[in-house]
Amino acid sequence: LRLERHDKAERALQVVLDNEPRNVRALHNMAAIAYSRGDLQRAERLERDAIAIDPNYFDGWNTLGAIYVLTQRPADAIEALRTALQLDPKSGQAHHNLALALRATAQQDAAREAARTACGLDRRFCS
């Protein structure tokens, strides 16, 4: 995945899932490939499968929230990202994603606070 050999990674992950259909990391990584290709519907389904297996899977909730932001479902995004932040309150990325979702629902004060928190946790999210 990191080398952006998505086709090869997808084939390898499918082998993992054929042998371990409840492998949450493999499902999440397959979702990451779908996400990178713009197939947000498939990415959402795969992340939902992952969190159905492990409801405490932070990466699944965070990515699901990002998908909801991109598909203009901010209320769903806020819910998913708040779940993610209960699991990992120190994730700058999740706070950043939450800020985007809150802005989309005109919750400007809460969005600014989430953005400040994101920046404080991870300088990549400072504007």
Coordinates of N, CA and C in Angstrom, one line a residue, residues 4-98:
E4 N 2.2 2.2 -3.1 CA 1.2 2.5 -4.1 C 1.1 1.4 -5.2
R5 N 1.3 0.2 -4.8 CA 1.1 -0.9 -5.7 C -0.2 -1.5 -5.3
H6 N -1.3 -0.8 -5.6 CA -2.6 -1.1 -5.1 C -3.1 -2.5 -5.6
D7 N -2.9 -2.7 -6.9 CA -3.4 -4.0 -7.4 C -2.7 -5.2 -6.7
K8 N -1.4 -5.1 -6.5 CA -0.7 -6.2 -5.9 C -1.1 -6.3 -4.4
A9 N -1.3 -5.2 -3.8 CA -1.7 -5.2 -2.4 C -3.1 -5.7 -2.2
E10 N -4.0 -5.4 -3.1 CA -5.4 -5.9 -3.1 C -5.4 -7.4 -3.3
R11 N -4.6 -7.9 -4.2 CA -4.6 -9.4 -4.3 C -4.1 -10.0 -3.1
A12 N -3.0 -9.5 -2.5 CA -2.5 -10.1 -1.3 C -3.5 -10.0 -0.1
L13 N -4.2 -8.9 0.0 CA -5.2 -8.7 1.1 C -6.3 -9.7 0.8
Q14 N -6.7 -9.9 -0.4 CA -7.8 -10.8 -0.7 C -7.5 -12.2 -0.2
V15 N -6.2 -12.6 -0.4 CA -5.7 -13.9 0.0 C -5.9 -14.0 1.6
V16 N -5.5 -12.9 2.2 CA -5.7 -12.9 3.7 C -7.1 -13.1 4.1
L17 N -8.0 -12.3 3.4 CA -9.4 -12.4 3.7 C -10.0 -13.7 3.4
D18 N -9.5 -14.3 2.3 CA -10.0 -15.7 2.0 C -9.8 -16.7 3.1
N19 N -8.6 -16.5 3.8 CA -8.2 -17.4 4.9 C -8.7 -16.9 6.2
E20 N -8.8 -15.6 6.4 CA -9.2 -15.0 7.6 C -10.3 -13.9 7.4
P21 N -11.5 -14.3 7.1 CA -12.6 -13.3 6.7 C -12.9 -12.2 7.8
R22 N -12.4 -12.5 9.0 CA -12.7 -11.5 10.1 C -11.4 -10.7 10.4
N23 N -10.5 -10.6 9.5 CA -9.3 -9.9 9.7 C -9.5 -8.4 9.5
V24 N -9.7 -7.7 10.6 CA -10.1 -6.3 10.6 C -9.0 -5.4 9.9
R25 N -7.8 -5.6 10.1 CA -6.7 -4.8 9.4 C -6.8 -5.0 7.9
A26 N -7.0 -6.3 7.5 CA -7.1 -6.5 6.0 C -8.3 -5.8 5.4
L27 N -9.4 -5.9 6.1 CA -10.6 -5.2 5.7 C -10.4 -3.6 5.6
H28 N -9.7 -3.1 6.6 CA -9.4 -1.7 6.6 C -8.5 -1.3 5.5
N29 N -7.5 -2.1 5.2 CA -6.5 -1.9 4.1 C -7.2 -2.0 2.8
M30 N -8.1 -2.9 2.6 CA -8.9 -3.0 1.4 C -9.7 -1.7 1.2
A31 N -10.3 -1.2 2.3 CA -11.0 0.0 2.3 C -10.2 1.2 1.9
A32 N -8.9 1.2 2.4 CA -8.0 2.3 2.0 C -7.7 2.3 0.5
I33 N -7.6 1.1 0.0 CA -7.4 1.0 -1.5 C -8.6 1.6 -2.2
A34 N -9.8 1.1 -1.8 CA -11.0 1.6 -2.4 C -11.1 3.1 -2.3
Y35 N -10.8 3.6 -1.1 CA -10.9 5.1 -0.8 C -9.9 5.8 -1.8
S36 N -8.7 5.3 -1.9 CA -7.7 6.0 -2.8 C -8.1 6.0 -4.2
R37 N -9.0 5.0 -4.6 CA -9.5 4.9 -6.0 C -10.7 5.7 -6.2
G38 N -11.2 6.3 -5.1 CA -12.5 7.1 -5.2 C -13.7 6.2 -5.1
D39 N -13.6 5.0 -4.8 CA -14.7 4.1 -4.6 C -15.2 4.1 -3.2
L40 N -15.8 5.3 -2.8 CA -16.2 5.5 -1.5 C -17.3 4.6 -1.0
Q41 N -18.2 4.1 -1.9 CA -19.2 3.2 -1.5 C -18.6 1.9 -1.0
R42 N -17.6 1.4 -1.7 CA -17.0 0.1 -1.3 C -16.1 0.3 -0.1
A43 N -15.5 1.5 0.0 CA -14.7 1.8 1.2 C -15.6 1.8 2.4
E44 N -16.7 2.4 2.3 CA -17.7 2.5 3.4 C -18.1 1.1 3.8
R45 N -18.5 0.3 2.9 CA -18.9 -1.1 3.2 C -17.8 -1.9 3.9
L46 N -16.6 -1.8 3.4 CA -15.5 -2.5 4.0 C -15.2 -2.0 5.5
E47 N -15.2 -0.7 5.7 CA -15.0 -0.2 7.0 C -16.2 -0.6 8.0
R48 N -17.4 -0.6 7.4 CA -18.5 -1.0 8.3 C -18.4 -2.5 8.6
D49 N -17.8 -3.3 7.7 CA -17.6 -4.7 8.0 C -16.5 -4.8 9.1
A50 N -15.5 -4.0 9.0 CA -14.4 -4.0 10.0 C -14.9 -3.7 11.4
I51 N -15.7 -2.6 11.5 CA -16.2 -2.2 12.8 C -17.3 -3.1 13.3
A52 N -18.0 -3.8 12.4 CA -18.9 -4.8 12.9 C -18.2 -5.9 13.6
I53 N -17.0 -6.2 13.2 CA -16.2 -7.3 13.8 C -15.6 -6.7 15.1
D54 N -15.0 -5.5 15.0 CA -14.4 -4.9 16.2 C -14.9 -3.5 16.3
P55 N -15.9 -3.3 17.2 CA -16.5 -2.0 17.3 C -15.5 -1.0 18.0
N56 N -14.4 -1.4 18.5 CA -13.4 -0.5 19.1 C -12.3 -0.3 18.1
Y57 N -12.5 -0.4 16.8 CA -11.4 -0.2 15.9 C -11.4 1.2 15.4
F58 N -10.4 2.0 16.0 CA -10.3 3.4 15.8 C -10.2 3.7 14.3
D59 N -9.3 3.1 13.6 CA -9.0 3.4 12.2 C -10.3 3.3 11.4
G60 N -11.1 2.3 11.7 CA -12.3 2.1 10.9 C -13.3 3.3 11.1
W61 N -13.5 3.7 12.4 CA -14.4 4.8 12.7 C -13.9 6.1 12.1
N62 N -12.6 6.3 12.2 CA -12.0 7.6 11.6 C -12.2 7.6 10.1
T63 N -11.8 6.5 9.5 CA -12.0 6.5 8.0 C -13.5 6.6 7.6
L64 N -14.3 5.9 8.3 CA -15.7 6.1 8.0 C -16.2 7.5 8.2
G65 N -15.7 8.2 9.2 CA -16.0 9.6 9.3 C -15.6 10.4 8.2
A66 N -14.3 10.2 7.7 CA -13.8 10.9 6.5 C -14.6 10.6 5.3
I67 N -15.1 9.4 5.1 CA -15.9 9.0 4.0 C -17.2 9.8 4.0
Y68 N -17.8 9.9 5.2 CA -19.0 10.7 5.4 C -18.8 12.1 5.1
V69 N -17.7 12.7 5.5 CA -17.4 14.1 5.1 C -17.4 14.3 3.6
L70 N -16.7 13.4 2.9 CA -16.6 13.5 1.5 C -17.9 13.2 0.8
T71 N -18.7 12.4 1.3 CA -20.0 12.1 0.7 C -21.1 13.0 1.2
Q72 N -20.7 14.1 1.9 CA -21.6 15.2 2.4 C -22.7 14.6 3.3
R73 N -22.3 13.8 4.2 CA -23.2 13.3 5.3 C -22.6 13.7 6.6
P74 N -22.6 15.0 6.9 CA -21.9 15.5 8.1 C -22.4 15.0 9.4
A75 N -23.7 14.8 9.5 CA -24.2 14.3 10.8 C -23.7 12.9 11.1
D76 N -23.6 12.1 10.0 CA -23.1 10.7 10.2 C -21.6 10.8 10.5
A77 N -20.9 11.8 9.8 CA -19.5 12.0 10.1 C -19.2 12.3 11.5
I78 N -20.0 13.2 12.0 CA -19.8 13.7 13.4 C -20.0 12.5 14.4
E79 N -21.0 11.7 14.1 CA -21.2 10.5 15.0 C -20.0 9.5 14.9
A80 N -19.6 9.2 13.7 CA -18.5 8.3 13.6 C -17.2 8.8 14.2
L81 N -16.9 10.1 14.0 CA -15.7 10.7 14.5 C -15.7 10.9 16.0
R82 N -16.9 11.1 16.5 CA -16.9 11.2 18.0 C -16.7 9.8 18.6
T83 N -17.1 8.8 17.9 CA -16.8 7.4 18.4 C -15.3 7.2 18.2
A84 N -14.7 7.6 17.1 CA -13.3 7.4 17.0 C -12.5 8.1 18.1
L85 N -13.0 9.3 18.4 CA -12.3 10.1 19.4 C -12.5 9.6 20.8
Q86 N -13.5 8.9 21.1 CA -13.7 8.2 22.4 C -12.6 7.1 22.5
L87 N -12.3 6.5 21.3 CA -11.3 5.4 21.3 C -9.8 5.9 21.3
D88 N -9.6 7.1 20.7 CA -8.3 7.7 20.6 C -8.4 9.2 20.6
P89 N -8.6 9.8 21.8 CA -8.8 11.2 21.9 C -7.5 12.1 21.5
K90 N -6.4 11.4 21.3 CA -5.2 12.2 20.9 C -4.9 12.1 19.4
S91 N -5.9 11.7 18.6 CA -5.7 11.7 17.2 C -6.0 13.0 16.5
G92 N -4.9 13.7 16.1 CA -5.0 14.9 15.4 C -5.9 14.8 14.1
Q93 N -5.7 13.7 13.4 CA -6.5 13.5 12.2 C -8.0 13.4 12.5
A94 N -8.4 12.7 13.5 CA -9.8 12.6 13.8 C -10.4 13.9 14.2
H95 N -9.6 14.7 15.0 CA -10.1 16.0 15.4 C -10.2 16.9 14.1
H96 N -9.2 16.8 13.2 CA -9.3 17.6 11.9 C -10.6 17.2 11.1
N97 N -10.8 15.9 11.0 CA -12.0 15.4 10.3 C -13.2 15.9 11.0
L98 N -13.2 15.9 12.3 CA -14.4 16.4 13.0 C -14.6 17.8 12.7

